[in-house]
Tab-separated table of C-alpha atoms in Angstrom:
chain	number	residue	atom	x	y	z
A	132	UNK	CA	-33.250	-3.500	12.520
A	133	UNK	CA	-35.841	-1.386	10.727
A	134	UNK	CA	-35.814	1.513	13.191
A	135	UNK	CA	-32.002	1.853	12.805
A	136	UNK	CA	-32.326	1.686	9.073
A	137	UNK	CA	-35.013	4.445	8.988
A	138	UNK	CA	-32.969	6.588	11.359
A	139	UNK	CA	-29.911	6.279	9.153
A	140	UNK	CA	-31.996	6.957	6.060
A	141	UNK	CA	-33.368	10.177	7.424
A	142	UNK	CA	-30.161	11.073	9.171
A	143	UNK	CA	-31.961	11.766	12.365
A	144	UNK	CA	-30.123	12.069	15.600
A	145	UNK	CA	-27.773	14.573	17.259
A	146	UNK	CA	-25.093	14.286	14.569
A	147	UNK	CA	-27.370	15.020	11.639
A	148	UNK	CA	-25.539	17.179	9.095
A	149	UNK	CA	-22.093	16.468	10.704
A	150	UNK	CA	-19.312	14.985	8.612
A	151	UNK	CA	-16.953	12.808	10.511
A	152	UNK	CA	-13.722	11.043	9.398
A	153	UNK	CA	-13.036	7.784	11.123
A	154	UNK	CA	-9.791	5.861	10.504
A	155	UNK	CA	-9.618	2.216	11.428
A	156	UNK	CA	-7.604	-1.002	11.327
A	157	UNK	CA	-3.897	-1.567	10.857
A	158	UNK	CA	-1.663	-0.331	8.094
A	159	UNK	CA	0.677	-2.621	6.096
A	160	UNK	CA	4.052	-1.356	5.123
A	161	UNK	CA	5.537	-3.268	2.267
A	162	UNK	CA	9.055	-4.790	2.493
A	163	UNK	CA	8.799	-6.465	-0.979
A	164	UNK	CA	5.890	-7.751	-3.111
A	165	UNK	CA	5.048	-10.472	-0.610
A	166	UNK	CA	6.398	-9.312	2.800
A	167	UNK	CA	5.113	-6.439	4.919
A	168	UNK	CA	5.128	-5.025	8.437
A	169	UNK	CA	1.730	-5.198	10.116
A	170	UNK	CA	0.219	-4.857	13.497
A	171	UNK	CA	-2.481	-6.707	15.461
A	172	UNK	CA	-5.281	-4.140	15.202
A	173	UNK	CA	-8.436	-5.944	13.902
A	174	UNK	CA	-10.368	-2.724	13.144
A	175	UNK	CA	-13.101	-3.800	15.550
A	176	UNK	CA	-13.069	-0.634	17.668
A	177	UNK	CA	-12.837	1.774	14.712
A	178	UNK	CA	-15.653	-0.036	12.913
A	179	UNK	CA	-17.896	0.012	15.964
A	180	UNK	CA	-17.283	3.663	16.380
A	181	UNK	CA	-18.134	4.483	12.786
A	182	UNK	CA	-21.323	2.467	13.076
A	183	UNK	CA	-22.273	4.248	16.283
A	184	UNK	CA	-21.561	7.695	14.943
A	185	UNK	CA	-23.561	6.866	11.765
A	186	UNK	CA	-26.468	5.654	13.899
A	187	UNK	CA	-26.475	9.144	15.570
A	188	UNK	CA	-26.963	10.676	12.098
A	189	UNK	CA	-23.370	11.662	11.166
A	190	UNK	CA	-22.133	11.367	7.574
A	191	UNK	CA	-19.096	9.075	7.913
A	192	UNK	CA	-15.954	8.821	5.804
A	193	UNK	CA	-14.467	5.525	6.920
A	194	UNK	CA	-10.815	5.204	5.970
A	195	UNK	CA	-9.621	1.703	6.796
A	196	UNK	CA	-6.422	-0.327	6.452
A	197	UNK	CA	-6.488	-4.115	5.874
A	198	UNK	CA	-8.826	-4.905	8.831
A	199	UNK	CA	-10.142	-8.377	9.821
A	200	UNK	CA	-13.660	-7.090	10.493
A	201	UNK	CA	-15.875	-5.919	7.622
A	202	UNK	CA	-16.637	-2.134	7.364
A	203	UNK	CA	-19.981	-0.902	8.640
A	204	UNK	CA	-22.860	-0.811	6.216
A	205	UNK	CA	-24.135	2.556	4.979
A	206	UNK	CA	-20.937	4.524	5.261
A	207	UNK	CA	-18.469	5.787	2.549
A	208	UNK	CA	-15.462	3.397	2.729
A	209	UNK	CA	-12.008	4.282	1.563
A	210	UNK	CA	-9.676	1.239	1.678
A	211	UNK	CA	-5.918	1.815	2.002
A	212	UNK	CA	-2.868	-0.214	2.826
A	213	UNK	CA	0.008	1.935	3.978
A	214	UNK	CA	0.249	4.865	6.410
A	215	UNK	CA	1.128	7.185	3.519
A	216	UNK	CA	-2.036	6.127	1.646
A	217	UNK	CA	-4.073	6.707	4.734
A	218	UNK	CA	-2.607	10.142	5.223
A	219	UNK	CA	-3.515	11.064	1.646
A	220	UNK	CA	-7.004	9.709	2.090
A	221	UNK	CA	-7.512	11.757	5.239
A	222	UNK	CA	-6.322	14.938	3.486
A	223	UNK	CA	-8.719	14.251	0.679
A	224	UNK	CA	-11.661	13.709	3.009
A	225	UNK	CA	-11.274	17.106	4.707
A	226	UNK	CA	-13.047	19.323	5.715
A	227	UNK	CA	-14.953	17.615	8.436
A	228	UNK	CA	-16.657	18.489	11.686
A	229	UNK	CA	-14.682	15.798	13.606
A	230	UNK	CA	-11.876	13.372	12.929
A	231	UNK	CA	-11.493	10.149	14.921
A	232	UNK	CA	-8.188	8.457	14.316
A	233	UNK	CA	-8.751	4.886	15.637
A	234	UNK	CA	-6.387	3.254	13.155
A	235	UNK	CA	-3.200	1.638	14.390
A	236	UNK	CA	-0.904	3.489	11.944
A	237	UNK	CA	2.621	2.333	11.463
A	238	UNK	CA	5.111	4.895	12.572
A	239	UNK	CA	7.627	3.854	9.891
A	240	UNK	CA	7.822	2.499	6.352
A	241	UNK	CA	10.647	0.630	4.673
A	242	UNK	CA	12.504	3.019	2.403
A	243	UNK	CA	14.399	0.099	0.831
A	244	UNK	CA	11.209	-1.743	-0.220
A	245	UNK	CA	11.885	-3.866	-3.264
A	246	UNK	CA	9.860	-4.498	-6.457
A	247	UNK	CA	11.167	-8.017	-6.415
A	248	UNK	CA	11.002	-10.619	-3.579
A	249	UNK	CA	14.000	-9.977	-1.377
A	250	UNK	CA	16.665	-12.639	-1.677
A	251	UNK	CA	19.020	-13.479	1.162
A	252	UNK	CA	21.969	-11.163	1.026
A	253	UNK	CA	25.536	-12.344	1.395
A	254	UNK	CA	25.446	-12.551	5.181
A	255	UNK	CA	21.960	-14.072	4.924
A	256	UNK	CA	20.105	-11.218	6.621
A	257	UNK	CA	17.993	-8.379	5.220
A	258	UNK	CA	19.113	-4.813	5.654
A	259	UNK	CA	15.995	-2.698	6.002
A	260	UNK	CA	16.165	1.083	6.085
A	261	UNK	CA	13.220	2.856	7.643
A	262	UNK	CA	11.674	6.292	7.103
A	263	UNK	CA	9.174	8.084	9.309
A	264	UNK	CA	5.596	7.932	8.210
A	265	UNK	CA	3.427	11.108	8.083
A	266	UNK	CA	1.909	11.795	11.465
A	267	UNK	CA	-1.753	11.959	10.596
A	268	UNK	CA	-3.038	12.904	14.019
A	269	UNK	CA	-0.533	15.728	14.551
A	270	UNK	CA	-0.893	17.063	11.048
A	271	UNK	CA	-4.730	17.299	11.216
A	272	UNK	CA	-4.711	18.475	14.900
A	273	UNK	CA	-2.268	21.287	14.166
A	274	UNK	CA	-3.916	22.568	10.958
A	275	UNK	CA	-4.508	26.242	10.960
A	276	UNK	CA	-7.182	26.061	8.275
A	277	UNK	CA	-9.927	23.499	8.069
A	278	UNK	CA	-9.070	21.896	11.371
A	279	UNK	CA	-11.963	19.739	12.463
A	280	UNK	CA	-13.656	21.109	15.570
A	281	UNK	CA	-12.958	17.867	17.384
A	282	UNK	CA	-9.825	15.786	16.730
A	283	UNK	CA	-9.640	12.499	18.618
A	284	UNK	CA	-6.492	10.332	18.707
A	285	UNK	CA	-5.963	6.825	20.005
A	286	UNK	CA	-2.985	5.596	22.065
A	287	UNK	CA	-2.271	1.899	22.212
A	288	UNK	CA	0.187	1.436	24.973
A	289	UNK	CA	1.748	-1.537	26.731
A	290	UNK	CA	3.044	0.327	29.730
A	291	UNK	CA	2.632	3.638	31.556
A	292	UNK	CA	-0.627	4.104	29.747
A	293	UNK	CA	-1.858	7.232	31.438
A	294	UNK	CA	1.490	9.093	31.348
A	295	UNK	CA	2.273	8.151	27.718
A	296	UNK	CA	-1.220	9.004	26.497
A	297	UNK	CA	-1.458	12.278	28.428
A	298	UNK	CA	1.852	13.387	26.970
A	299	UNK	CA	0.696	12.306	23.474
A	300	UNK	CA	-2.360	14.510	23.746
A	301	UNK	CA	-0.278	17.582	24.389
A	302	UNK	CA	2.430	16.667	21.804
A	303	UNK	CA	-0.006	16.061	19.063
A	304	UNK	CA	-2.331	18.927	19.846
A	305	UNK	CA	-5.501	16.912	19.594
A	306	UNK	CA	-8.619	17.411	21.780
A	307	UNK	CA	-9.005	13.917	23.160
A	308	UNK	CA	-6.963	10.739	23.427
A	309	UNK	CA	-8.624	7.427	23.760
A	310	UNK	CA	-5.952	5.275	25.470
A	311	UNK	CA	-5.845	1.623	26.176
A	312	UNK	CA	-3.465	-1.117	27.311
A	313	UNK	CA	-2.743	-3.483	24.410
A	314	UNK	CA	-0.399	-5.767	26.396
A	315	UNK	CA	-1.040	-9.283	25.083
A	316	UNK	CA	-2.353	-10.409	28.485
A	317	UNK	CA	-5.216	-7.898	28.325
A	318	UNK	CA	-6.567	-9.565	25.161
A	319	UNK	CA	-7.770	-6.108	23.983
A	320	UNK	CA	-5.967	-5.790	20.601
A	321	UNK	CA	-7.800	-8.144	18.309
A	322	UNK	CA	-10.342	-9.006	21.067
A	323	UNK	CA	-14.051	-8.213	21.661
A	324	UNK	CA	-13.655	-5.904	24.728
A	325	UNK	CA	-11.850	-2.673	25.569
A	326	UNK	CA	-10.989	-0.799	28.687
A	327	UNK	CA	-10.179	2.848	27.816
A	328	UNK	CA	-8.993	5.914	29.492
A	329	UNK	CA	-10.535	9.094	27.893
A	330	UNK	CA	-8.169	11.934	28.218
A	331	UNK	CA	-9.152	15.487	27.543
A	332	UNK	CA	-8.108	18.977	28.626
A	333	UNK	CA	-9.864	18.558	31.982
A	334	UNK	CA	-8.136	15.227	32.827
A	335	UNK	CA	-8.571	11.528	32.458
A	336	UNK	CA	-11.630	9.276	32.874
A	337	UNK	CA	-11.126	5.515	33.432
A	338	UNK	CA	-13.923	3.644	31.798
A	339	UNK	CA	-14.747	0.111	32.962
A	340	UNK	CA	-13.988	-2.801	30.666
A	341	UNK	CA	-16.917	-3.379	28.284
A	342	UNK	CA	-17.571	-4.491	24.769
A	343	UNK	CA	-16.117	-2.491	21.946
A	344	UNK	CA	-19.645	-1.799	20.748
A	345	UNK	CA	-20.474	-0.312	24.161
A	346	UNK	CA	-17.306	1.813	24.133
A	347	UNK	CA	-18.310	2.949	20.657
A	348	UNK	CA	-21.774	3.980	21.670
A	349	UNK	CA	-20.622	5.875	24.685
A	350	UNK	CA	-17.857	7.625	22.719
A	351	UNK	CA	-20.294	8.527	19.991
A	352	UNK	CA	-22.581	10.128	22.572
A	353	UNK	CA	-19.748	12.118	23.936
A	354	UNK	CA	-18.624	13.209	20.517
A	355	UNK	CA	-22.227	14.294	19.748
A	356	UNK	CA	-22.352	16.280	22.953
A	357	UNK	CA	-19.027	17.892	22.281
A	358	UNK	CA	-19.941	18.882	18.735
A	359	UNK	CA	-23.192	20.413	19.926
A	360	UNK	CA	-21.349	22.317	22.639
A	361	UNK	CA	-18.624	23.595	20.328
A	362	UNK	CA	-20.803	24.750	17.468
B	9	UNK	CA	-21.075	-33.780	0.950
B	10	UNK	CA	-22.081	-37.149	2.343
B	11	UNK	CA	-19.896	-39.240	0.081
B	12	UNK	CA	-16.792	-37.255	0.988
B	13	UNK	CA	-17.626	-37.463	4.626
B	14	UNK	CA	-18.062	-41.254	4.391
B	15	UNK	CA	-14.786	-41.580	2.449
B	16	UNK	CA	-12.906	-39.585	5.085
B	17	UNK	CA	-14.556	-41.582	7.857
B	18	UNK	CA	-13.434	-44.981	6.429
B	19	UNK	CA	-10.153	-43.590	5.243
B	20	UNK	CA	-10.628	-45.218	1.860
B	21	UNK	CA	-8.541	-44.122	-1.132
B	22	UNK	CA	-4.962	-44.553	-2.285
B	23	UNK	CA	-3.494	-42.680	0.725
B	24	UNK	CA	-5.119	-44.926	3.371
B	25	UNK	CA	-2.612	-45.477	6.231
B	26	UNK	CA	-0.292	-42.710	5.064
B	27	UNK	CA	0.585	-39.927	7.503
B	28	UNK	CA	1.299	-36.522	5.693
B	29	UNK	CA	2.490	-33.264	7.231
B	30	UNK	CA	1.114	-30.201	5.417
B	31	UNK	CA	2.291	-26.716	6.418
B	32	UNK	CA	0.243	-23.692	5.287
B	33	UNK	CA	-0.271	-19.976	5.652
B	34	UNK	CA	2.076	-17.204	6.483
B	35	UNK	CA	4.206	-16.872	9.574
B	36	UNK	CA	4.228	-13.753	11.755
B	37	UNK	CA	7.512	-12.597	13.237
B	38	UNK	CA	7.059	-10.329	16.223
B	39	UNK	CA	8.762	-6.908	16.362
B	40	UNK	CA	7.094	-5.990	19.685
B	41	UNK	CA	3.737	-6.903	21.337
B	42	UNK	CA	1.692	-5.165	18.606
B	43	UNK	CA	3.842	-5.092	15.490
B	44	UNK	CA	5.065	-8.075	13.363
B	45	UNK	CA	6.355	-8.934	9.969
B	46	UNK	CA	3.952	-10.887	7.791
B	47	UNK	CA	3.471	-11.981	4.215
B	48	UNK	CA	0.503	-12.136	1.829
B	49	UNK	CA	-0.076	-15.890	1.912
B	50	UNK	CA	-3.748	-16.596	2.617
B	51	UNK	CA	-3.213	-20.296	3.314
B	52	UNK	CA	-5.673	-21.195	0.486
B	53	UNK	CA	-3.307	-23.543	-1.437
B	54	UNK	CA	-2.096	-25.331	1.577
B	55	UNK	CA	-5.604	-25.774	2.963
B	56	UNK	CA	-6.892	-27.057	-0.366
B	57	UNK	CA	-4.020	-29.515	-0.533
B	58	UNK	CA	-4.639	-30.831	2.964
B	59	UNK	CA	-8.304	-31.269	2.174
B	60	UNK	CA	-7.433	-33.112	-1.046
B	61	UNK	CA	-4.882	-35.400	0.545
B	62	UNK	CA	-7.377	-36.171	3.366
B	63	UNK	CA	-10.015	-36.997	0.733
B	64	UNK	CA	-7.648	-39.555	-0.707
B	65	UNK	CA	-7.449	-41.296	2.694
B	66	UNK	CA	-4.304	-39.756	4.257
B	67	UNK	CA	-3.932	-38.907	7.910
B	68	UNK	CA	-3.058	-35.226	7.828
B	69	UNK	CA	-1.136	-33.124	10.406
B	70	UNK	CA	-1.958	-29.587	9.359
B	71	UNK	CA	0.488	-27.074	10.728
B	72	UNK	CA	-0.688	-23.574	9.968
B	73	UNK	CA	0.443	-19.965	10.522
B	74	UNK	CA	-2.207	-17.205	10.949
B	75	UNK	CA	-4.021	-17.857	7.703
B	76	UNK	CA	-7.060	-16.060	6.346
B	77	UNK	CA	-8.885	-19.162	5.266
B	78	UNK	CA	-10.221	-21.669	7.825
B	79	UNK	CA	-8.394	-25.007	8.189
B	80	UNK	CA	-9.947	-28.039	6.533
B	81	UNK	CA	-12.453	-30.125	8.647
B	82	UNK	CA	-11.460	-33.561	9.769
B	83	UNK	CA	-7.701	-33.055	10.122
B	84	UNK	CA	-5.462	-32.437	13.101
B	85	UNK	CA	-4.595	-28.780	13.253
B	86	UNK	CA	-1.592	-27.279	14.901
B	87	UNK	CA	-1.794	-23.470	14.899
B	88	UNK	CA	1.506	-21.647	15.110
B	89	UNK	CA	2.613	-18.078	14.680
B	90	UNK	CA	6.370	-17.832	13.993
B	91	UNK	CA	8.752	-19.854	11.790
B	92	UNK	CA	10.494	-21.172	14.883
B	93	UNK	CA	7.201	-22.395	16.288
B	94	UNK	CA	6.347	-24.004	12.872
B	95	UNK	CA	9.743	-25.696	12.816
B	96	UNK	CA	9.194	-27.213	16.265
B	97	UNK	CA	5.755	-28.294	15.316
B	98	UNK	CA	7.050	-30.114	12.120
B	99	UNK	CA	9.729	-31.890	14.229
B	100	UNK	CA	7.125	-32.958	16.708
B	101	UNK	CA	4.882	-34.391	13.948
B	102	UNK	CA	7.568	-36.665	12.466
B	103	UNK	CA	7.771	-39.395	11.438
B	104	UNK	CA	5.577	-39.110	8.354
B	105	UNK	CA	5.306	-40.746	4.924
B	106	UNK	CA	5.348	-37.342	3.195
B	107	UNK	CA	5.763	-33.695	4.098
B	108	UNK	CA	4.382	-30.886	1.977
B	109	UNK	CA	5.657	-27.483	2.979
B	110	UNK	CA	3.073	-25.025	1.454
B	111	UNK	CA	3.541	-22.410	4.190
B	112	UNK	CA	5.188	-19.090	3.220
B	113	UNK	CA	7.770	-19.191	6.064
B	114	UNK	CA	9.594	-16.040	7.008
B	115	UNK	CA	13.402	-16.345	6.361
B	116	UNK	CA	14.146	-14.114	9.281
B	117	UNK	CA	13.043	-13.086	12.727
B	118	UNK	CA	13.687	-9.999	14.604
B	119	UNK	CA	16.367	-10.775	17.262
B	120	UNK	CA	15.733	-7.342	19.005
B	121	UNK	CA	11.970	-8.044	19.469
B	122	UNK	CA	10.767	-6.109	22.489
B	123	UNK	CA	8.477	-7.040	25.352
B	124	UNK	CA	7.126	-3.501	25.290
B	125	UNK	CA	5.719	-1.495	22.370
B	126	UNK	CA	8.701	0.071	20.608
B	127	UNK	CA	8.962	3.814	21.106
B	128	UNK	CA	10.633	6.055	18.627
B	129	UNK	CA	14.373	6.142	19.201
B	130	UNK	CA	16.395	9.356	19.270
B	131	UNK	CA	16.675	9.537	15.483
B	132	UNK	CA	13.037	8.625	15.172
B	133	UNK	CA	13.627	5.248	13.450
B	134	UNK	CA	13.689	1.721	14.675
B	135	UNK	CA	16.814	-0.377	14.579
B	136	UNK	CA	15.836	-3.902	13.942
B	137	UNK	CA	18.384	-6.700	13.973
B	138	UNK	CA	17.501	-9.910	12.151
B	139	UNK	CA	18.389	-13.558	12.678
B	140	UNK	CA	17.904	-16.415	10.251
B	141	UNK	CA	14.922	-18.697	10.840
B	142	UNK	CA	15.299	-22.455	10.814
B	143	UNK	CA	15.101	-23.804	7.286
B	144	UNK	CA	12.278	-26.289	7.692
B	145	UNK	CA	12.377	-27.638	4.169
B	146	UNK	CA	16.145	-28.208	4.140
B	147	UNK	CA	16.238	-29.693	7.610
B	148	UNK	CA	13.525	-32.232	6.875
B	149	UNK	CA	14.802	-33.016	3.346
B	150	UNK	CA	18.324	-33.627	4.589
B	151	UNK	CA	17.437	-35.794	7.550
B	152	UNK	CA	19.329	-39.081	7.640
B	153	UNK	CA	16.835	-40.744	9.927
B	154	UNK	CA	13.103	-40.545	9.610
B	155	UNK	CA	13.229	-38.555	6.356
B	156	UNK	CA	9.705	-38.690	4.875
B	157	UNK	CA	9.695	-40.660	1.602
B	158	UNK	CA	8.417	-37.658	-0.245
B	159	UNK	CA	9.434	-34.096	0.667
B	160	UNK	CA	7.741	-31.303	-1.314
B	161	UNK	CA	8.678	-27.618	-1.089
B	162	UNK	CA	7.085	-24.566	-2.425
B	163	UNK	CA	8.828	-21.624	-4.111
B	164	UNK	CA	7.067	-18.264	-4.343
B	165	UNK	CA	8.991	-16.241	-6.861
B	166	UNK	CA	8.539	-12.857	-8.480
B	167	UNK	CA	11.079	-13.306	-11.153
B	168	UNK	CA	13.103	-16.109	-12.876
B	169	UNK	CA	10.706	-18.618	-11.388
B	170	UNK	CA	12.027	-21.762	-13.180
B	171	UNK	CA	15.688	-21.007	-12.508
B	172	UNK	CA	15.212	-19.930	-8.932
B	173	UNK	CA	12.989	-22.935	-8.135
B	174	UNK	CA	15.119	-25.493	-9.849
B	175	UNK	CA	18.145	-24.341	-7.949
B	176	UNK	CA	16.089	-24.332	-4.730
B	177	UNK	CA	15.223	-28.044	-5.267
B	178	UNK	CA	18.873	-29.002	-5.447
B	179	UNK	CA	19.945	-26.683	-2.697
B	180	UNK	CA	17.344	-27.971	-0.209
B	181	UNK	CA	17.559	-31.616	-1.211
B	182	UNK	CA	13.855	-32.053	-1.469
B	183	UNK	CA	12.050	-34.204	-4.027
B	184	UNK	CA	9.762	-31.803	-5.651
B	185	UNK	CA	9.279	-28.022	-5.776
B	186	UNK	CA	5.920	-26.444	-6.507
B	187	UNK	CA	6.880	-23.118	-7.925
B	188	UNK	CA	4.704	-20.156	-8.751
B	189	UNK	CA	4.932	-16.536	-9.707
B	190	UNK	CA	3.557	-14.319	-6.908
B	191	UNK	CA	4.177	-11.027	-8.622
B	192	UNK	CA	1.314	-8.770	-7.598
B	193	UNK	CA	0.005	-8.593	-11.193
B	194	UNK	CA	-0.619	-12.332	-11.211
B	195	UNK	CA	-3.092	-12.104	-8.340
B	196	UNK	CA	-1.976	-15.525	-7.228
B	197	UNK	CA	-0.809	-14.788	-3.665
B	198	UNK	CA	-4.091	-14.212	-1.756
B	199	UNK	CA	-6.130	-15.084	-4.844
B	200	UNK	CA	-8.300	-18.054	-5.878
B	201	UNK	CA	-6.234	-19.337	-8.715
B	202	UNK	CA	-2.750	-20.685	-9.125
B	203	UNK	CA	-0.423	-21.436	-12.082
B	204	UNK	CA	2.383	-23.704	-10.902
B	205	UNK	CA	5.504	-25.313	-12.285
B	206	UNK	CA	6.069	-28.798	-10.712
B	207	UNK	CA	9.800	-29.458	-10.601
B	208	UNK	CA	11.191	-32.914	-9.910
B	209	UNK	CA	14.324	-34.814	-10.681
B	210	UNK	CA	13.130	-35.435	-14.262
B	211	UNK	CA	12.514	-31.774	-15.021
B	212	UNK	CA	9.746	-29.199	-14.881
B	213	UNK	CA	6.097	-29.382	-15.853
B	214	UNK	CA	4.147	-26.169	-16.549
B	215	UNK	CA	0.554	-26.585	-15.337
B	216	UNK	CA	-2.127	-24.269	-16.796
B	217	UNK	CA	-3.678	-21.731	-14.562
B	218	UNK	CA	-6.568	-23.233	-12.620
B	219	UNK	CA	-8.351	-22.931	-9.222
B	220	UNK	CA	-6.249	-23.665	-6.178
B	221	UNK	CA	-8.683	-26.553	-5.453
B	222	UNK	CA	-7.889	-28.157	-8.887
B	223	UNK	CA	-4.205	-27.654	-8.283
B	224	UNK	CA	-4.641	-29.360	-4.920
B	225	UNK	CA	-6.529	-32.317	-6.303
B	226	UNK	CA	-4.066	-32.983	-9.089
B	227	UNK	CA	-1.074	-32.622	-6.703
B	228	UNK	CA	-2.718	-34.933	-4.258
B	229	UNK	CA	-3.117	-37.564	-7.013
B	230	UNK	CA	0.544	-37.160	-7.999
B	231	UNK	CA	1.572	-37.509	-4.300
B	232	UNK	CA	-0.552	-40.648	-3.979
B	233	UNK	CA	1.010	-42.083	-7.124
B	234	UNK	CA	4.554	-41.264	-5.905
B	235	UNK	CA	4.024	-42.776	-2.483
B	236	UNK	CA	2.586	-45.934	-4.029
B	237	UNK	CA	5.555	-46.137	-6.444
B	238	UNK	CA	8.178	-45.489	-3.653
B	239	UNK	CA	6.761	-47.901	-1.081
């Protein structure tokens, strides 16, 4: 609407003058020119979050893998495919006041990726070797220079959500983890709704299930409050 | 348009009374609840072909993996995810007068697919075991009962297109192979245009590069002519 457009134009709102990196969507890890490893992230939550942060006045750098939903209007978009490309784009986007890593980044890439379409080997099966991808969340969270004031990671779990995500926050060194249960029966990954647990230093908050837009708006408000408090 | 709608309604055209199976799109092979192996097929060529065959009066069973383009209107759609699901759907759709296998079916599935999201193993890397998927084209082409009169396979190659596709026709036992070069620099896989080589018993025809709709219409005419000739 017009009011939102004017607000964005004048960068009014509590995040005016703040630069925030948001990653979103899946990554694709090539096996050969036609095959790749993907994941079911649609980019819906990351996109909604970038839109909500932008509506609060932030300057957004939106770094997205091949998502199913279109990127938000009015933000700088960097389109990438693999985790390694995403890591490079995040490094290039620093410094920033906050970084919100909503993308579902592959942990591994195929080190034996081929320039030609893979043919069946003698035993009929492919032999893929994997290498670890850069850990974007940990790398940024543990920076000693130019660390964003607020680093937010996401944890997509299928079991022991709270334990896994709480451990992840400590292991990565980030400020918050937004955790959710992406078991197929929840319909969350690829769906319209989300039910998150927001984990910070003080503990964990269970948010009720709501639309991804509502989650985004409330997270954006919390990020705005945190940045005001920190700076 | 109205004319097309009326034609479809009355099932006029040279393929009236013919039942044709068309497969389309990629398949997704699960690694765990969130990760999967995919390929870059958009489903554009298979969808255009189903639409063109339907416009010539055929009854279409359209069996599609998770494609980016929407299925054609007015045809029976069977949505599947993995190659094994697609194979079962094809078997269930027989008998048919013709079968056109335009889908980009994964050769392999992950036999170690997990019900829970895969965690990093001790050495930090996944250990995926693969199994061969059913060979839908060969299975249908080599049926001794209820073999469709015309079985058409597709060959997506990145090198030695003609040699690879010619050998594939013989190896699979199908009537025609529609071959194309899906090297990334051609922009064909996922793009709007196609440049095919149509390979039959009599040899190979190089078609000029044209829209996928034009390829579909000309292939549909050829299929109609072949079915008329055979029956």
